[in-house]
JSON list of C-alpha atoms in Angstrom, two decimals:
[
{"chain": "A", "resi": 87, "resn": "UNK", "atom": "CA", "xyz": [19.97, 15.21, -5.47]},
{"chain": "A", "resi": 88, "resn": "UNK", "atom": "CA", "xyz": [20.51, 15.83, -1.74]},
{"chain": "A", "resi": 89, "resn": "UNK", "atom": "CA", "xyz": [17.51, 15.81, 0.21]},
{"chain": "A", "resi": 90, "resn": "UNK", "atom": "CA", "xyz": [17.20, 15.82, 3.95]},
{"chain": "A", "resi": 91, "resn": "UNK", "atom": "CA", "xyz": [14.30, 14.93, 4.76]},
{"chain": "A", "resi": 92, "resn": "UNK", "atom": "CA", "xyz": [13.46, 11.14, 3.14]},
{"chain": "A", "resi": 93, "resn": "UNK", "atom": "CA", "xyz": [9.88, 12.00, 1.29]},
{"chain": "A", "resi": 94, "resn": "UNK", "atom": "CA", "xyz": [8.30, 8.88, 2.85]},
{"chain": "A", "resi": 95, "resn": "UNK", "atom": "CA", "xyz": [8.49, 11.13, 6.13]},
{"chain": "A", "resi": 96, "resn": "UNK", "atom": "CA", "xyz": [9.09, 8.05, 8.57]},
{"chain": "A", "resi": 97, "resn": "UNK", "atom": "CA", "xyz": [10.57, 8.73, 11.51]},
{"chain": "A", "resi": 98, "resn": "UNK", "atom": "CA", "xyz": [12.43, 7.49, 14.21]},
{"chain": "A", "resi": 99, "resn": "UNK", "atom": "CA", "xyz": [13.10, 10.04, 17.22]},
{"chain": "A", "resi": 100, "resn": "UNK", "atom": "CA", "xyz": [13.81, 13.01, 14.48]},
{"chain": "A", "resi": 101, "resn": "UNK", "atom": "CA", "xyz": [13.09, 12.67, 10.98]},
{"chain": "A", "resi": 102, "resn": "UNK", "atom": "CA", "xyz": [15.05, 10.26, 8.74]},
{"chain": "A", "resi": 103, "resn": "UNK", "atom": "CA", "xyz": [17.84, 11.50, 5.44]},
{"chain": "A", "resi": 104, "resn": "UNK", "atom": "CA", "xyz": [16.67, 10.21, 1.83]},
{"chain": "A", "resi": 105, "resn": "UNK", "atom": "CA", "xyz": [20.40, 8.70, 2.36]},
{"chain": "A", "resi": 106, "resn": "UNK", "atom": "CA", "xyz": [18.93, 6.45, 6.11]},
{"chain": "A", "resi": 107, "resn": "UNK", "atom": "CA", "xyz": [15.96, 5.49, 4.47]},
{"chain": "A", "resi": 108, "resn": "UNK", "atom": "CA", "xyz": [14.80, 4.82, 1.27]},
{"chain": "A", "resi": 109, "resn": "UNK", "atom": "CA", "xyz": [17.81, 5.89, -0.96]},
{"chain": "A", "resi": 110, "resn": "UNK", "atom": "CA", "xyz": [19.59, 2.66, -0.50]},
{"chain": "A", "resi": 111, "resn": "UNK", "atom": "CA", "xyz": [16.35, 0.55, -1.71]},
{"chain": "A", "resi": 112, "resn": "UNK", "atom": "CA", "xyz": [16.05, 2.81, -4.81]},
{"chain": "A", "resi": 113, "resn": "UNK", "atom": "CA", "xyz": [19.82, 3.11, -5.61]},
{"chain": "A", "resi": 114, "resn": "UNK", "atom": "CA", "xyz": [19.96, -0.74, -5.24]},
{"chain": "A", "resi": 115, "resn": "UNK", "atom": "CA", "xyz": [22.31, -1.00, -2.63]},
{"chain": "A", "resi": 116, "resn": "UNK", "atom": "CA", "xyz": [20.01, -2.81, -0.04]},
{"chain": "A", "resi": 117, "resn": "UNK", "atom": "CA", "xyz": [16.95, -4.20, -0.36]},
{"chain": "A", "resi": 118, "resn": "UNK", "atom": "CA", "xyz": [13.49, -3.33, 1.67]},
{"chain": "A", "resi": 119, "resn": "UNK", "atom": "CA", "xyz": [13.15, -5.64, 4.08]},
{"chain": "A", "resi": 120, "resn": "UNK", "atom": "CA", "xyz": [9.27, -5.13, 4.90]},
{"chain": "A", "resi": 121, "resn": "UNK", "atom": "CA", "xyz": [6.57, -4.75, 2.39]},
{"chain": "A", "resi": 122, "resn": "UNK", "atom": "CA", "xyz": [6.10, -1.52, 4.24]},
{"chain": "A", "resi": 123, "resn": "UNK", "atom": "CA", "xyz": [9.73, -0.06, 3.58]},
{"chain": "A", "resi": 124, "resn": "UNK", "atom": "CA", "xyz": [8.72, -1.12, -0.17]},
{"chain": "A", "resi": 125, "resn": "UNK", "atom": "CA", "xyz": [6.02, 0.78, -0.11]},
{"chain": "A", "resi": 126, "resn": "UNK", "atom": "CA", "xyz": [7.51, 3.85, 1.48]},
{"chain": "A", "resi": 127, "resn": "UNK", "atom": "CA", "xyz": [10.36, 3.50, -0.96]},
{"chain": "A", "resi": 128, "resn": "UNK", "atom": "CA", "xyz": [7.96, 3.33, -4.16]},
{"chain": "A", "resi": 129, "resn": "UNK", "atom": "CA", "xyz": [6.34, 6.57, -2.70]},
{"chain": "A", "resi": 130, "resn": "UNK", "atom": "CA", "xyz": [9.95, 8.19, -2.35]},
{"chain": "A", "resi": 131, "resn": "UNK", "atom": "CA", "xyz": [10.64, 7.05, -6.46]},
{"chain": "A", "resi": 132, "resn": "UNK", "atom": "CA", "xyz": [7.62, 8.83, -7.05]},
{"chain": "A", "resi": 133, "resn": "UNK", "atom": "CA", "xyz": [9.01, 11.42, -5.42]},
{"chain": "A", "resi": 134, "resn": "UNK", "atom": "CA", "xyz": [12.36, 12.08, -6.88]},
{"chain": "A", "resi": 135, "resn": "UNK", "atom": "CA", "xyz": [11.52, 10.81, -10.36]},
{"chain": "A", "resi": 136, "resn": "UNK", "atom": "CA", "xyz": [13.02, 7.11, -10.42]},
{"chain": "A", "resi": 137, "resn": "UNK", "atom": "CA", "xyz": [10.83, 5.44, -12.26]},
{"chain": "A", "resi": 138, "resn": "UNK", "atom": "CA", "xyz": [13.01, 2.23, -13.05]},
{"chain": "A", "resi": 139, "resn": "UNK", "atom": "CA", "xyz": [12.52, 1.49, -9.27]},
{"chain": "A", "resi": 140, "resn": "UNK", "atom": "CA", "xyz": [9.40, 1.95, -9.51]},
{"chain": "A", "resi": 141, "resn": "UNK", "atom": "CA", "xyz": [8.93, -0.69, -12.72]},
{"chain": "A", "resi": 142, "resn": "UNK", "atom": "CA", "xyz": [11.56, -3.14, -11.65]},
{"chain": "A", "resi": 143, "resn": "UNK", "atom": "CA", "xyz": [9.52, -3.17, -8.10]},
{"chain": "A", "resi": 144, "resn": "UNK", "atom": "CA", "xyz": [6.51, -4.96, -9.31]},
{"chain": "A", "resi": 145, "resn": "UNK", "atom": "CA", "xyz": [6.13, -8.47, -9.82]},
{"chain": "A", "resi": 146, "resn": "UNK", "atom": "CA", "xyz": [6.54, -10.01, -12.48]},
{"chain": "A", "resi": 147, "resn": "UNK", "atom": "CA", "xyz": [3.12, -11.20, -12.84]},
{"chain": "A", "resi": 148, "resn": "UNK", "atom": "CA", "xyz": [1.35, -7.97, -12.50]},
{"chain": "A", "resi": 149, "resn": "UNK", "atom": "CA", "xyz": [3.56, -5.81, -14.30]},
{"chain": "A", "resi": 150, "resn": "UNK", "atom": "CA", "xyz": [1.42, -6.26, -17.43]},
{"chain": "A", "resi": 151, "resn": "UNK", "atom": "CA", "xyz": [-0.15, -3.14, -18.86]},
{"chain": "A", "resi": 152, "resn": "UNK", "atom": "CA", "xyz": [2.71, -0.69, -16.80]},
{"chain": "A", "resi": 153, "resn": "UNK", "atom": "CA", "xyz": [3.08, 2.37, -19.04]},
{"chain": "A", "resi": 154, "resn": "UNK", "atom": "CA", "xyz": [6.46, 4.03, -17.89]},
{"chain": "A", "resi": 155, "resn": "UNK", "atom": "CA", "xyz": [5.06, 7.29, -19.67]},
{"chain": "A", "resi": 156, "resn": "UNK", "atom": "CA", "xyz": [2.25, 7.45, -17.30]},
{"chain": "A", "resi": 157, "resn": "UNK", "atom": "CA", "xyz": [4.08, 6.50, -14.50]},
{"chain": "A", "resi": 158, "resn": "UNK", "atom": "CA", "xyz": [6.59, 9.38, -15.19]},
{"chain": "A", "resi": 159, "resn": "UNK", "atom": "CA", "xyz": [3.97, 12.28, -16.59]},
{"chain": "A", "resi": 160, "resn": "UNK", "atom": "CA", "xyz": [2.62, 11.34, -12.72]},
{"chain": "A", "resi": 161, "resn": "UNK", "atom": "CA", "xyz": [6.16, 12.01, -10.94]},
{"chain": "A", "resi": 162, "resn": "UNK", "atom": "CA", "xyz": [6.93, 14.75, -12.79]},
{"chain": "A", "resi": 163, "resn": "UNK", "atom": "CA", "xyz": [3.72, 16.61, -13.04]},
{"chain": "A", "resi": 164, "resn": "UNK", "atom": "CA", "xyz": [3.15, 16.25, -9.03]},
{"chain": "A", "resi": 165, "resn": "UNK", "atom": "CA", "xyz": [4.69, 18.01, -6.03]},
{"chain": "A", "resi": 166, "resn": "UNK", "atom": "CA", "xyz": [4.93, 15.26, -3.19]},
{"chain": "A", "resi": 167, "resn": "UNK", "atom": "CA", "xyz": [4.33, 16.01, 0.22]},
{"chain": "A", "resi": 168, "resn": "UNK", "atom": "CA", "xyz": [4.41, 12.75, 2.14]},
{"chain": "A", "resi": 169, "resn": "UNK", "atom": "CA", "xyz": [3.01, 9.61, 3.00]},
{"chain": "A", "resi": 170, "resn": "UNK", "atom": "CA", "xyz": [0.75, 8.13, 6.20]},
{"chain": "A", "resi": 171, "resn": "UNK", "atom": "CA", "xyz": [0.88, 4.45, 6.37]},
{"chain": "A", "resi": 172, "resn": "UNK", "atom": "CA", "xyz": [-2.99, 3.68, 7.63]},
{"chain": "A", "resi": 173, "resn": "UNK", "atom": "CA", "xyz": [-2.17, -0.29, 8.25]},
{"chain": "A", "resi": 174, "resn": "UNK", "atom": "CA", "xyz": [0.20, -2.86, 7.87]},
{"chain": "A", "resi": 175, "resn": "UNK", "atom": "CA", "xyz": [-1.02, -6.28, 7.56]},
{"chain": "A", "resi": 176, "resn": "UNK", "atom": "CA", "xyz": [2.07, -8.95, 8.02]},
{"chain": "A", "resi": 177, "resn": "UNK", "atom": "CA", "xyz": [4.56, -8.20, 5.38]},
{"chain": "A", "resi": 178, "resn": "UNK", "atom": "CA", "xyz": [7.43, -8.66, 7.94]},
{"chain": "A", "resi": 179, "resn": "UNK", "atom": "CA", "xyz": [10.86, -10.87, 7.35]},
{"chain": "A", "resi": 180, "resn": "UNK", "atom": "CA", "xyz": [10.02, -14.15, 6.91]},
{"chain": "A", "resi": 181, "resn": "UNK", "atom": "CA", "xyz": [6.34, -13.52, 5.75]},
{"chain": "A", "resi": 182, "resn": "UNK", "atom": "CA", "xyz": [5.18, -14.74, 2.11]},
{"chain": "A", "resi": 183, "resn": "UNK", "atom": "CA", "xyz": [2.55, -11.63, 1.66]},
{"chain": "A", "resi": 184, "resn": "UNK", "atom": "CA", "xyz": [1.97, -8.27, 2.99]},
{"chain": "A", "resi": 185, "resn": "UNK", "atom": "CA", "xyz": [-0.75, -5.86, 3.16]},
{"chain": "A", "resi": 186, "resn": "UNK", "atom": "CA", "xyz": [-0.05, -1.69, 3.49]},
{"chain": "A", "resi": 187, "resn": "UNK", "atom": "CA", "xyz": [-3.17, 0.62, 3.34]},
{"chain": "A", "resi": 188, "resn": "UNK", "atom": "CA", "xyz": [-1.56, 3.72, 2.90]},
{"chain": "A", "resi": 189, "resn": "UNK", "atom": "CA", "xyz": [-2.30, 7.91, 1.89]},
{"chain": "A", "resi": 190, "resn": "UNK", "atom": "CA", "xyz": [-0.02, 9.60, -0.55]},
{"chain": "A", "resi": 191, "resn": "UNK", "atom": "CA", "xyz": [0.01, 13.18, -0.56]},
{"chain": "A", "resi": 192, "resn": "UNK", "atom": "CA", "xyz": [0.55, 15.48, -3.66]},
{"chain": "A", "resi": 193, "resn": "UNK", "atom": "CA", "xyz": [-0.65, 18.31, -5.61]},
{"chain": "A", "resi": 194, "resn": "UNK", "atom": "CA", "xyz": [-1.21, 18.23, -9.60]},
{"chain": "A", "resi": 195, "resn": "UNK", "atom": "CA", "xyz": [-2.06, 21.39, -11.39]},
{"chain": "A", "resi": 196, "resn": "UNK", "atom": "CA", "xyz": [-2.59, 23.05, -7.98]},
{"chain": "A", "resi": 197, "resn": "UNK", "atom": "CA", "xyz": [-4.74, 21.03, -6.35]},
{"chain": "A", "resi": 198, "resn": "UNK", "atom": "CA", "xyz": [-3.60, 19.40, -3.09]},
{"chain": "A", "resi": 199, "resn": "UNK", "atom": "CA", "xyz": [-4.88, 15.60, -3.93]},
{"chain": "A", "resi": 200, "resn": "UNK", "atom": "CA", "xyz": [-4.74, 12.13, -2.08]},
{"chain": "A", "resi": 201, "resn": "UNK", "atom": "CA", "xyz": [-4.01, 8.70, -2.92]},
{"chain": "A", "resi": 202, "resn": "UNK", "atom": "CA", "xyz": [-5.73, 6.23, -0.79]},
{"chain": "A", "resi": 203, "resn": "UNK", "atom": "CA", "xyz": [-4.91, 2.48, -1.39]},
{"chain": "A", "resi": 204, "resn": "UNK", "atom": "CA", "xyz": [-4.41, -1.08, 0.31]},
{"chain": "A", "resi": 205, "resn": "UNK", "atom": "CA", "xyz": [-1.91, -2.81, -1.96]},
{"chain": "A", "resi": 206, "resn": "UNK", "atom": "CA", "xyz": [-0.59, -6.31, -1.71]},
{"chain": "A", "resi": 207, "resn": "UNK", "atom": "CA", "xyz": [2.76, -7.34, -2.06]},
{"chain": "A", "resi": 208, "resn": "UNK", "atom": "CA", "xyz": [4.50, -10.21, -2.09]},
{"chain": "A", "resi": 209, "resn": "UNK", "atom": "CA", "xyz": [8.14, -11.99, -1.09]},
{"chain": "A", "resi": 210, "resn": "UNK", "atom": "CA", "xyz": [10.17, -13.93, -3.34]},
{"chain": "A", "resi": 211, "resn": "UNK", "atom": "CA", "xyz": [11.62, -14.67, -6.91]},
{"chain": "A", "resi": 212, "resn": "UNK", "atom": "CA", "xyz": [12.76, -13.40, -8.82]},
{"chain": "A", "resi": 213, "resn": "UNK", "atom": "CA", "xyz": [15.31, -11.65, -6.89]},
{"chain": "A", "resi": 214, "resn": "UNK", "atom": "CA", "xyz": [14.25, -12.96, -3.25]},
{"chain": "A", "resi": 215, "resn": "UNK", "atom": "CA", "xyz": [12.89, -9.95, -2.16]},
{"chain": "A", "resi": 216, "resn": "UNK", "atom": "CA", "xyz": [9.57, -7.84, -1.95]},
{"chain": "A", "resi": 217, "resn": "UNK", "atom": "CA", "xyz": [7.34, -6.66, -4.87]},
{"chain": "A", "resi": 218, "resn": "UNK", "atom": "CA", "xyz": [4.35, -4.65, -5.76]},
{"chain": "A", "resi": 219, "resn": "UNK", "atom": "CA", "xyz": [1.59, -7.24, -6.84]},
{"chain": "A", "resi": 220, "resn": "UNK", "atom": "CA", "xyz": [-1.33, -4.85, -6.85]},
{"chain": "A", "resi": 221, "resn": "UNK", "atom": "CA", "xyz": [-3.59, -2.25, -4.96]},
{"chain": "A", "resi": 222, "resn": "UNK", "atom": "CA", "xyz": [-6.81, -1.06, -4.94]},
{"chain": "A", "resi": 223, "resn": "UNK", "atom": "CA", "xyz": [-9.47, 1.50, -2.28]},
{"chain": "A", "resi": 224, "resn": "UNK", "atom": "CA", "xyz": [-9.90, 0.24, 0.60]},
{"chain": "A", "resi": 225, "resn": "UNK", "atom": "CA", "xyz": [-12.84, -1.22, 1.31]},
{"chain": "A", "resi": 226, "resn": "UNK", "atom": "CA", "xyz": [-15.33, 0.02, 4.15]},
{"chain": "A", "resi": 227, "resn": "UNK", "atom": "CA", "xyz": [-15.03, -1.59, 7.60]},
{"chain": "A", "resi": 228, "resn": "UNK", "atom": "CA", "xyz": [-18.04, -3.83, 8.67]},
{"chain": "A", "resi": 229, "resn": "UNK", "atom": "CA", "xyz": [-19.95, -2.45, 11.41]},
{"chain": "A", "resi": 230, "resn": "UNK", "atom": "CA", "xyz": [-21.98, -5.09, 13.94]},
{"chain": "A", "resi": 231, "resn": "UNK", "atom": "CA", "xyz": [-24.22, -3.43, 16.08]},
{"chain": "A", "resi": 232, "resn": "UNK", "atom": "CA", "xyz": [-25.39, -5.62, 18.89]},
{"chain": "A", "resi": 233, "resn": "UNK", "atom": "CA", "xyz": [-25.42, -9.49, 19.10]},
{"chain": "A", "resi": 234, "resn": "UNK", "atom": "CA", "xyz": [-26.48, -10.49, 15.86]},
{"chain": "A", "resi": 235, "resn": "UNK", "atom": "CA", "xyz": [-28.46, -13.95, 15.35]},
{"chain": "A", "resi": 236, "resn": "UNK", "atom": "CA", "xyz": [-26.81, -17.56, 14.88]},
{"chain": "A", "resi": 237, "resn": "UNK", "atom": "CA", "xyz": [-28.36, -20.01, 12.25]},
{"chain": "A", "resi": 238, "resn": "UNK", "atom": "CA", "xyz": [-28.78, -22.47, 15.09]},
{"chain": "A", "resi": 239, "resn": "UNK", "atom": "CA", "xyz": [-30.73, -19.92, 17.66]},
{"chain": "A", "resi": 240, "resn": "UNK", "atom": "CA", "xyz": [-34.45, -19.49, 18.23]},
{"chain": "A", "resi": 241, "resn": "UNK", "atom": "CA", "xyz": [-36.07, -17.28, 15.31]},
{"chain": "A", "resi": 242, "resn": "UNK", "atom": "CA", "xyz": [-36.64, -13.87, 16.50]},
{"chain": "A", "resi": 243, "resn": "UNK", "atom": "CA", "xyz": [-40.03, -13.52, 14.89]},
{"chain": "A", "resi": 244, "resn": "UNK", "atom": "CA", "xyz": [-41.02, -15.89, 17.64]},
{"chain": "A", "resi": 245, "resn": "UNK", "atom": "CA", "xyz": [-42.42, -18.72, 15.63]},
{"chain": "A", "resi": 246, "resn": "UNK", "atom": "CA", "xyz": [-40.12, -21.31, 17.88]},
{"chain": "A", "resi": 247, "resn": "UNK", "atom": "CA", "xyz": [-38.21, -22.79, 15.02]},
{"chain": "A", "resi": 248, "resn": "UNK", "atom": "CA", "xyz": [-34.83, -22.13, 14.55]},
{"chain": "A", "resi": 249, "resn": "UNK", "atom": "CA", "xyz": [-33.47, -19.28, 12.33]},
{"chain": "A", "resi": 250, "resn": "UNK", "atom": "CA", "xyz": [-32.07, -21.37, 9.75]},
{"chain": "A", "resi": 251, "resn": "UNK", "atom": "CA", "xyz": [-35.79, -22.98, 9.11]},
{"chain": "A", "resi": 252, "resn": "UNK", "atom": "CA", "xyz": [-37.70, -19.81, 9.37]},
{"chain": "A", "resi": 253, "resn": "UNK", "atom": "CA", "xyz": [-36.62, -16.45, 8.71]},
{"chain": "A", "resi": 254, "resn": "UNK", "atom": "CA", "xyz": [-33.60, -17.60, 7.55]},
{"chain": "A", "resi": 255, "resn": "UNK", "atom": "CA", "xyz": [-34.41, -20.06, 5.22]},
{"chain": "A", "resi": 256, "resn": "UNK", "atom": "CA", "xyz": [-34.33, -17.75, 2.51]},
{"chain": "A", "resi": 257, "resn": "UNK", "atom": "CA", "xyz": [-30.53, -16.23, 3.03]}
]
């Protein structure tokens, strides 16, 4: 399969080959060095159907309950269309862990879909190099509007104890 276009769409000042980018990772010839080029390389097995990557990717640890059938009815019954990585959280050479929050892009059965996830990986053994250890939705980011009230501070209800012994007292 020649593609020329990688499916992972990354991009340096024109679009990367399959053959520049991921290919090598899946094929075995190199592996990812970040837990982002893992993760744009899983997408790309996805992709073009190689679903032994995608297995032997994993960890060992959470590869429990894999079922290649699903995993392939998934490639092969989907039309990819790329991938936006949202963050990246560490997951560079020399780190133990990674985070990538990312948004695959496909359509099943006609109906243009997404895939939003933050999955963990990790570096190491077996084969000294990064793995899949799990993902899940992202959650929601925490909004703080305005200072908010120490334990230590006045209570606001005015009573001239401190939070913690007041209004507090019961969080």
């Amino acid at each position: 399969m020649t593609l020329t276009t990688c499916p992972c769409r990354k991009t340096a000042s024109t679009p990367l080959s399959y053959a520049e980018c991921c290919q090598p990772y899946i094929e075995g010839t190199a592996k990812a060095p970040t837990a982002e080029a893992l993760m744009r390389a899983r997408y790309s097995a996805f992709s073009v159907g190689k679903i032994d990557y995608l297995i032997d990717s994993v960890a060992p640890e959470a590869s429990d309950g894999m079922e290649r059938g699903s995993l392939e009815a998934w490639a092969r019954e989907s039309d990819w269309h790329g991938l936006d990585i949202v963050e990246t959280v560490d997951g560079q050479p020399g780190d133990a862990t990674g985070i990538v929050e990312f948004v695959a892009h496909f359509s099943r059965a006609g109906s243009r879909e997404e895939h939003h996830e933050r999955s963990t990986f990790r570096f190491g053994k077996p084969g000294d190099c990064w793995y899949f250890v799990d993902g899940g939705k992202p959650r929601g980011k925490t909004v703080v509007k305005g200072a908010q009230i120490g334990r230590n501070d006045p209570c606001s209800c005015g009573s001239g104890k401190k939070y913690k012994k007041c209004c507090g007292a019961a969080a």
